[in-house]
Tab-separated table of C-alpha atoms and ligand atoms in Angstrom:
chain	number	residue	atom	x	y	z
J	26	MET	CA	-11.943	-2.150	14.238
J	27	LYS	CA	-8.679	-1.012	15.872
J	28	THR	CA	-7.482	2.582	15.685
J	29	PHE	CA	-3.905	3.341	14.678
J	30	PRO	CA	-1.638	6.428	14.741
J	31	GLY	CA	-2.506	8.788	11.907
J	32	ILE	CA	-5.920	7.253	11.252
J	33	TYR	CA	-9.125	8.930	12.368
J	34	ARG	CA	-12.743	7.915	12.477
J	35	ILE	CA	-15.160	10.617	11.367
J	36	ASN	CA	-18.900	9.909	11.353
J	37	GLY	CA	-18.039	6.184	11.416
J	38	LYS	CA	-15.716	6.438	8.395
J	39	LEU	CA	-11.934	6.191	8.148
J	40	ALA	CA	-9.982	9.357	7.371
J	41	THR	CA	-6.451	10.738	7.289
J	42	LEU	CA	-5.329	14.275	8.142
J	43	ASN	CA	-4.820	16.044	4.805
J	44	SER	CA	-1.144	17.013	4.493
J	45	SER	CA	-2.027	19.186	1.466
J	46	PRO	CA	-5.118	21.154	2.612
J	47	GLY	CA	-7.706	21.834	-0.080
J	48	TYR	CA	-6.279	19.169	-2.405
J	49	ARG	CA	-8.157	15.960	-3.318
J	50	VAL	CA	-6.365	13.025	-4.971
J	51	TYR	CA	-9.388	11.056	-6.196
J	52	ASP	CA	-13.001	11.943	-5.519
J	53	GLU	CA	-12.613	11.608	-1.738
J	54	LYS	CA	-14.623	13.860	0.552
J	55	LEU	CA	-12.841	16.521	2.570
J	56	ILE	CA	-14.163	17.031	6.094
J	57	TYR	CA	-13.385	20.027	8.308
J	58	LYS	CA	-13.360	19.449	12.050
J	59	ASP	CA	-11.865	21.536	14.889
J	60	GLY	CA	-9.854	23.636	12.428
J	61	ARG	CA	-8.305	20.643	10.670
J	62	GLU	CA	-8.990	19.091	7.281
J	63	TYR	CA	-9.406	15.340	6.847
J	64	ARG	CA	-9.704	13.148	3.735
J	65	LEU	CA	-12.204	10.304	3.974
J	66	TRP	CA	-10.473	7.028	3.060
J	67	ASP	CA	-12.716	4.948	0.795
J	68	PRO	CA	-12.392	1.148	1.390
J	69	TYR	CA	-13.800	0.470	-2.092
J	70	ARG	CA	-10.931	2.487	-3.620
J	71	SER	CA	-8.092	1.528	-1.295
J	72	LYS	CA	-7.277	-1.999	-0.122
J	73	LEU	CA	-5.400	-0.753	2.943
J	74	SER	CA	-8.496	1.078	4.131
J	75	ALA	CA	-10.535	-2.113	3.482
J	76	ALA	CA	-8.013	-4.177	5.488
J	77	ILE	CA	-8.284	-1.826	8.495
J	78	ILE	CA	-12.071	-2.087	8.423
J	79	LYS	CA	-11.801	-5.873	8.074
J	80	GLY	CA	-9.764	-6.147	11.306
J	81	LEU	CA	-6.091	-5.418	10.650
J	82	GLU	CA	-4.345	-6.013	13.981
J	83	GLU	CA	-0.859	-4.542	13.538
J	84	PHE	CA	-0.167	-1.316	11.709
J	85	PRO	CA	3.507	-0.770	10.847
J	86	PHE	CA	3.306	2.875	9.689
J	87	ARG	CA	4.526	5.669	11.975
J	88	GLU	CA	4.733	9.426	11.335
J	89	ASN	CA	8.426	9.148	10.352
J	90	SER	CA	8.311	5.836	8.423
J	91	ASN	CA	10.035	5.578	5.053
J	92	VAL	CA	7.927	3.435	2.735
J	93	LEU	CA	8.717	1.712	-0.556
J	94	TYR	CA	5.382	1.540	-2.372
J	95	LEU	CA	5.435	-0.903	-5.312
J	96	GLY	CA	2.587	-0.400	-7.785
J	97	ALA	CA	1.658	3.168	-6.816
J	98	SER	CA	-0.701	3.703	-9.769
J	99	SER	CA	-2.250	7.190	-9.594
J	100	GLY	CA	-1.556	7.484	-5.860
J	101	THR	CA	-4.895	6.716	-4.213
J	102	THR	CA	-3.509	4.595	-1.357
J	103	ALA	CA	0.021	6.029	-1.461
J	104	SER	CA	-1.371	9.526	-0.813
J	105	HIS	CA	-3.138	8.358	2.362
J	106	ILE	CA	0.104	6.720	3.507
J	107	ALA	CA	1.807	10.069	2.792
J	108	ASP	CA	-0.723	11.710	5.166
J	109	ILE	CA	-0.061	9.055	7.826
J	110	CYS	CA	3.759	9.394	7.583
J	111	PRO	CA	4.249	13.188	7.175
J	112	ARG	CA	7.844	13.040	8.447
J	113	GLY	CA	8.783	10.043	6.283
J	114	LEU	CA	9.238	9.531	2.553
J	115	ILE	CA	6.996	7.421	0.325
J	116	TYR	CA	8.929	6.114	-2.688
J	117	CYS	CA	6.275	5.405	-5.327
J	118	VAL	CA	7.401	2.826	-7.903
J	119	GLU	CA	5.193	2.517	-10.970
J	120	PHE	CA	6.087	1.107	-14.390
J	121	SER	CA	3.169	2.397	-16.452
J	122	LYS	CA	3.923	5.771	-18.059
J	123	ARG	CA	0.217	6.488	-18.247
J	124	MET	CA	-0.268	5.942	-14.475
J	125	MET	CA	2.909	7.926	-13.764
J	126	ARG	CA	1.424	10.896	-15.660
J	127	GLU	CA	-1.591	10.740	-13.307
J	128	LEU	CA	0.669	10.362	-10.262
J	129	LEU	CA	2.829	13.412	-11.001
J	130	PRO	CA	0.296	16.108	-10.002
J	131	VAL	CA	-0.251	14.216	-6.741
J	132	VAL	CA	3.470	14.136	-5.843
J	133	MET	CA	3.706	17.863	-6.651
J	134	LYS	CA	1.191	18.474	-3.831
J	135	LYS	CA	2.247	15.755	-1.404
J	136	ARG	CA	5.863	16.702	-1.014
J	137	ASN	CA	6.899	13.505	0.803
J	138	MET	CA	5.971	11.277	-2.186
J	139	ILE	CA	8.878	10.482	-4.534
J	140	PRO	CA	7.913	9.140	-7.986
J	141	ILE	CA	10.059	6.393	-9.532
J	142	LEU	CA	9.255	5.164	-13.039
J	143	ALA	CA	10.638	1.613	-12.893
J	144	ASP	CA	9.808	-2.076	-12.925
J	145	ALA	CA	9.401	-3.342	-9.350
J	146	ALA	CA	10.818	-6.685	-10.482
J	147	ARG	CA	14.201	-4.939	-10.976
J	148	PRO	CA	15.014	-3.216	-7.671
J	149	GLY	CA	18.671	-2.925	-8.680
J	150	GLU	CA	17.574	-0.201	-11.133
J	151	TYR	CA	16.205	2.132	-8.423
J	152	ILE	CA	18.136	1.221	-5.258
J	153	HIS	CA	20.445	4.232	-5.786
J	154	ARG	CA	17.427	6.579	-5.565
J	155	VAL	CA	16.096	5.230	-2.281
J	156	ALA	CA	17.373	5.839	1.280
J	157	SER	CA	16.623	3.464	4.150
J	158	ILE	CA	13.236	1.748	4.071
J	159	ASP	CA	11.089	0.711	7.057
J	160	ILE	CA	8.138	-0.825	5.227
J	161	ILE	CA	7.410	-2.213	1.762
J	162	TYR	CA	3.804	-1.959	0.579
J	163	GLN	CA	3.202	-3.903	-2.621
J	164	ASP	CA	0.126	-3.995	-4.850
J	165	VAL	CA	1.317	-4.826	-8.364
J	166	ALA	CA	-1.272	-7.407	-9.520
J	167	GLN	CA	1.325	-9.555	-11.289
J	168	SER	CA	1.809	-13.312	-11.608
J	169	ASN	CA	5.163	-13.197	-9.759
J	170	GLN	CA	3.961	-11.076	-6.799
J	171	ALA	CA	5.714	-13.053	-4.033
J	172	GLU	CA	9.011	-13.139	-5.949
J	173	ILE	CA	8.923	-9.358	-6.483
J	174	LEU	CA	8.429	-8.768	-2.754
J	175	ILE	CA	11.229	-11.171	-1.805
J	176	ARG	CA	13.622	-9.517	-4.264
J	177	ASN	CA	12.865	-6.013	-2.917
J	178	SER	CA	13.116	-7.151	0.716
J	179	GLU	CA	16.542	-8.573	0.054
J	180	LYS	CA	17.697	-5.254	-1.424
J	181	PHE	CA	16.088	-2.842	1.065
J	182	SER	CA	15.951	-4.858	4.337
J	183	PRO	CA	12.693	-3.334	5.695
J	184	ARG	CA	11.312	-4.503	9.043
J	185	SER	CA	7.748	-4.948	7.757
J	186	ALA	CA	5.896	-5.585	4.536
J	187	MET	CA	2.314	-5.603	3.330
J	188	LEU	CA	1.459	-7.567	0.241
J	189	ILE	CA	-1.771	-7.494	-1.710
J	190	ILE	CA	-2.265	-10.805	-3.491
J	191	LYS	CA	-4.667	-10.885	-6.405
J	192	SER	CA	-5.459	-14.504	-7.168
J	193	ARG	CA	-6.632	-13.835	-10.721
J	194	SER	CA	-3.307	-12.266	-11.694
J	195	ILE	CA	-1.559	-15.491	-10.750
J	196	ASN	CA	-4.051	-18.036	-12.052
J	197	ALA	CA	-7.496	-17.108	-13.373
J	198	VAL	CA	-8.701	-20.739	-13.350
J	199	LYS	CA	-7.490	-22.176	-10.006
J	200	SER	CA	-9.556	-21.479	-6.885
J	201	PRO	CA	-8.336	-18.332	-5.082
J	202	LYS	CA	-7.821	-20.417	-1.898
J	203	LYS	CA	-5.282	-22.675	-3.633
J	204	VAL	CA	-3.483	-19.730	-5.231
J	205	PHE	CA	-3.219	-17.875	-1.887
J	206	LYS	CA	-1.906	-21.007	-0.144
J	207	ARG	CA	0.858	-21.478	-2.706
J	208	GLU	CA	1.946	-17.816	-2.473
J	209	MET	CA	2.062	-18.089	1.336
J	210	GLU	CA	4.400	-21.055	1.083
J	211	LYS	CA	6.812	-18.903	-0.961
J	212	LEU	CA	6.753	-16.137	1.681
J	213	LYS	CA	7.254	-18.349	4.734
J	214	GLY	CA	11.011	-18.699	4.332
J	215	LYS	CA	11.653	-14.938	4.537
J	216	PHE	CA	8.772	-13.509	6.575
J	217	ASP	CA	6.664	-14.157	9.640
J	218	ILE	CA	3.059	-14.017	8.515
J	219	LEU	CA	1.237	-11.856	11.074
J	220	GLN	CA	-2.205	-11.860	9.473
J	221	THR	CA	-4.039	-12.468	6.207
J	222	ILE	CA	-7.205	-10.521	5.489
J	223	ASP	CA	-9.811	-11.373	2.875
J	224	LEU	CA	-10.856	-8.010	1.431
J	225	ARG	CA	-14.388	-8.950	0.435
J	226	PRO	CA	-16.863	-7.249	0.065
J	227	TYR	CA	-14.642	-4.258	-0.777
J	228	ASP	CA	-12.456	-6.161	-3.239
J	229	LYS	CA	-13.044	-9.595	-4.799
J	230	ASP	CA	-10.262	-12.230	-5.074
J	231	HIS	CA	-7.783	-10.135	-3.093
J	232	ILE	CA	-6.111	-10.690	0.250
J	233	LEU	CA	-3.787	-8.425	2.218
J	234	VAL	CA	-0.921	-10.223	3.940
J	235	ASN	CA	0.742	-8.423	6.844
J	236	LEU	CA	4.344	-9.570	7.225
J	237	ARG	CA	7.298	-9.089	9.500
J	238	VAL	CA	10.671	-9.592	7.894
J	239	ARG	CA	12.668	-12.353	9.563
J	240	LYS	CA	16.166	-11.175	10.463
D	497	LIG	C1	-3.910	-2.541	-8.571
D	497	LIG	S1	-2.971	-1.207	-9.166
D	497	LIG	C2	-2.405	-0.422	-7.698
D	497	LIG	C3	-3.434	0.414	-6.972
D	497	LIG	C4	-2.786	1.229	-5.876
D	497	LIG	N1	-1.941	0.389	-5.061
D	497	LIG	C5	-3.769	1.917	-4.965
D	497	LIG	O1	-4.314	1.291	-4.056
D	497	LIG	O2	-3.947	3.125	-5.129
D	497	LIG	C6	-1.512	-1.993	-9.681
D	497	LIG	C7	-0.470	-1.038	-10.249
D	497	LIG	O3	0.773	-1.713	-10.286
D	497	LIG	C8	1.458	-1.328	-11.453
D	497	LIG	N2	2.441	-2.400	-11.722
D	497	LIG	C9	2.196	-3.679	-12.102
D	497	LIG	N3	3.345	-4.359	-12.237
D	497	LIG	C10	4.346	-3.505	-11.914
D	497	LIG	C11	5.759	-3.622	-11.861
D	497	LIG	N4	6.354	-4.775	-12.142
D	497	LIG	N5	6.477	-2.547	-11.506
D	497	LIG	C12	5.873	-1.355	-11.210
D	497	LIG	N6	4.541	-1.183	-11.259
D	497	LIG	C13	3.780	-2.243	-11.589
D	497	LIG	C14	0.360	-1.210	-12.501
D	497	LIG	O4	0.771	-0.397	-13.591
D	497	LIG	C15	-0.760	-0.591	-11.671
D	497	LIG	O5	-0.740	0.813	-11.746
């Protein structure tokens, strides 16, 4: 497993430095070491943590990265990205009002997370609320996942993107291998595919695709 800026290994587990000391977002453990507080990053709860453990080779996030996070849900993964990029902004797009209600207390504590209640398939509706973007992270579990990423990349021109593909959201009957292959074909025109990572055993029927946007 590679180590990356902003990611720590504590007792063999992944962790991020807590940018809101004393505050827990889900039921993650807080660890105190050398006067600093870390949040353990559970690979069963966060696909990005699982991907790092499964051998992610290139990590696009830096301490000042601005991130467009599509499908933020209640902020489990987005909050760790907020720890990793304390001098950047994490724009958290979520279309479910129920999930947004759970996200709001998190963004009140993590001051670099910006909540946006919107449909990620319609980036034109939130482009005016977003400054420049370095990375798009997308985990929306929808049938048109690749199209949503392409549409947002065209609007925001990031240099990198990470896409979680859930095969069952696209086709519950076809074999995941066939579904993944077809989605990759759609991405090839716009992105260089750096790596694909099967997230088992942490997550079934999911892959993370690490992409560089072709200029
Ligand atoms: C699998 S969950 C995301 C989990 C989250 N990424 C994490 O690791 O903490 C998918 C989320 O995407 C949201 N979602 C699905 N389609 C969306 C869309 N078109 N626009 C915005 N949010 C969407 C769902 O409401 C759900 O909260």
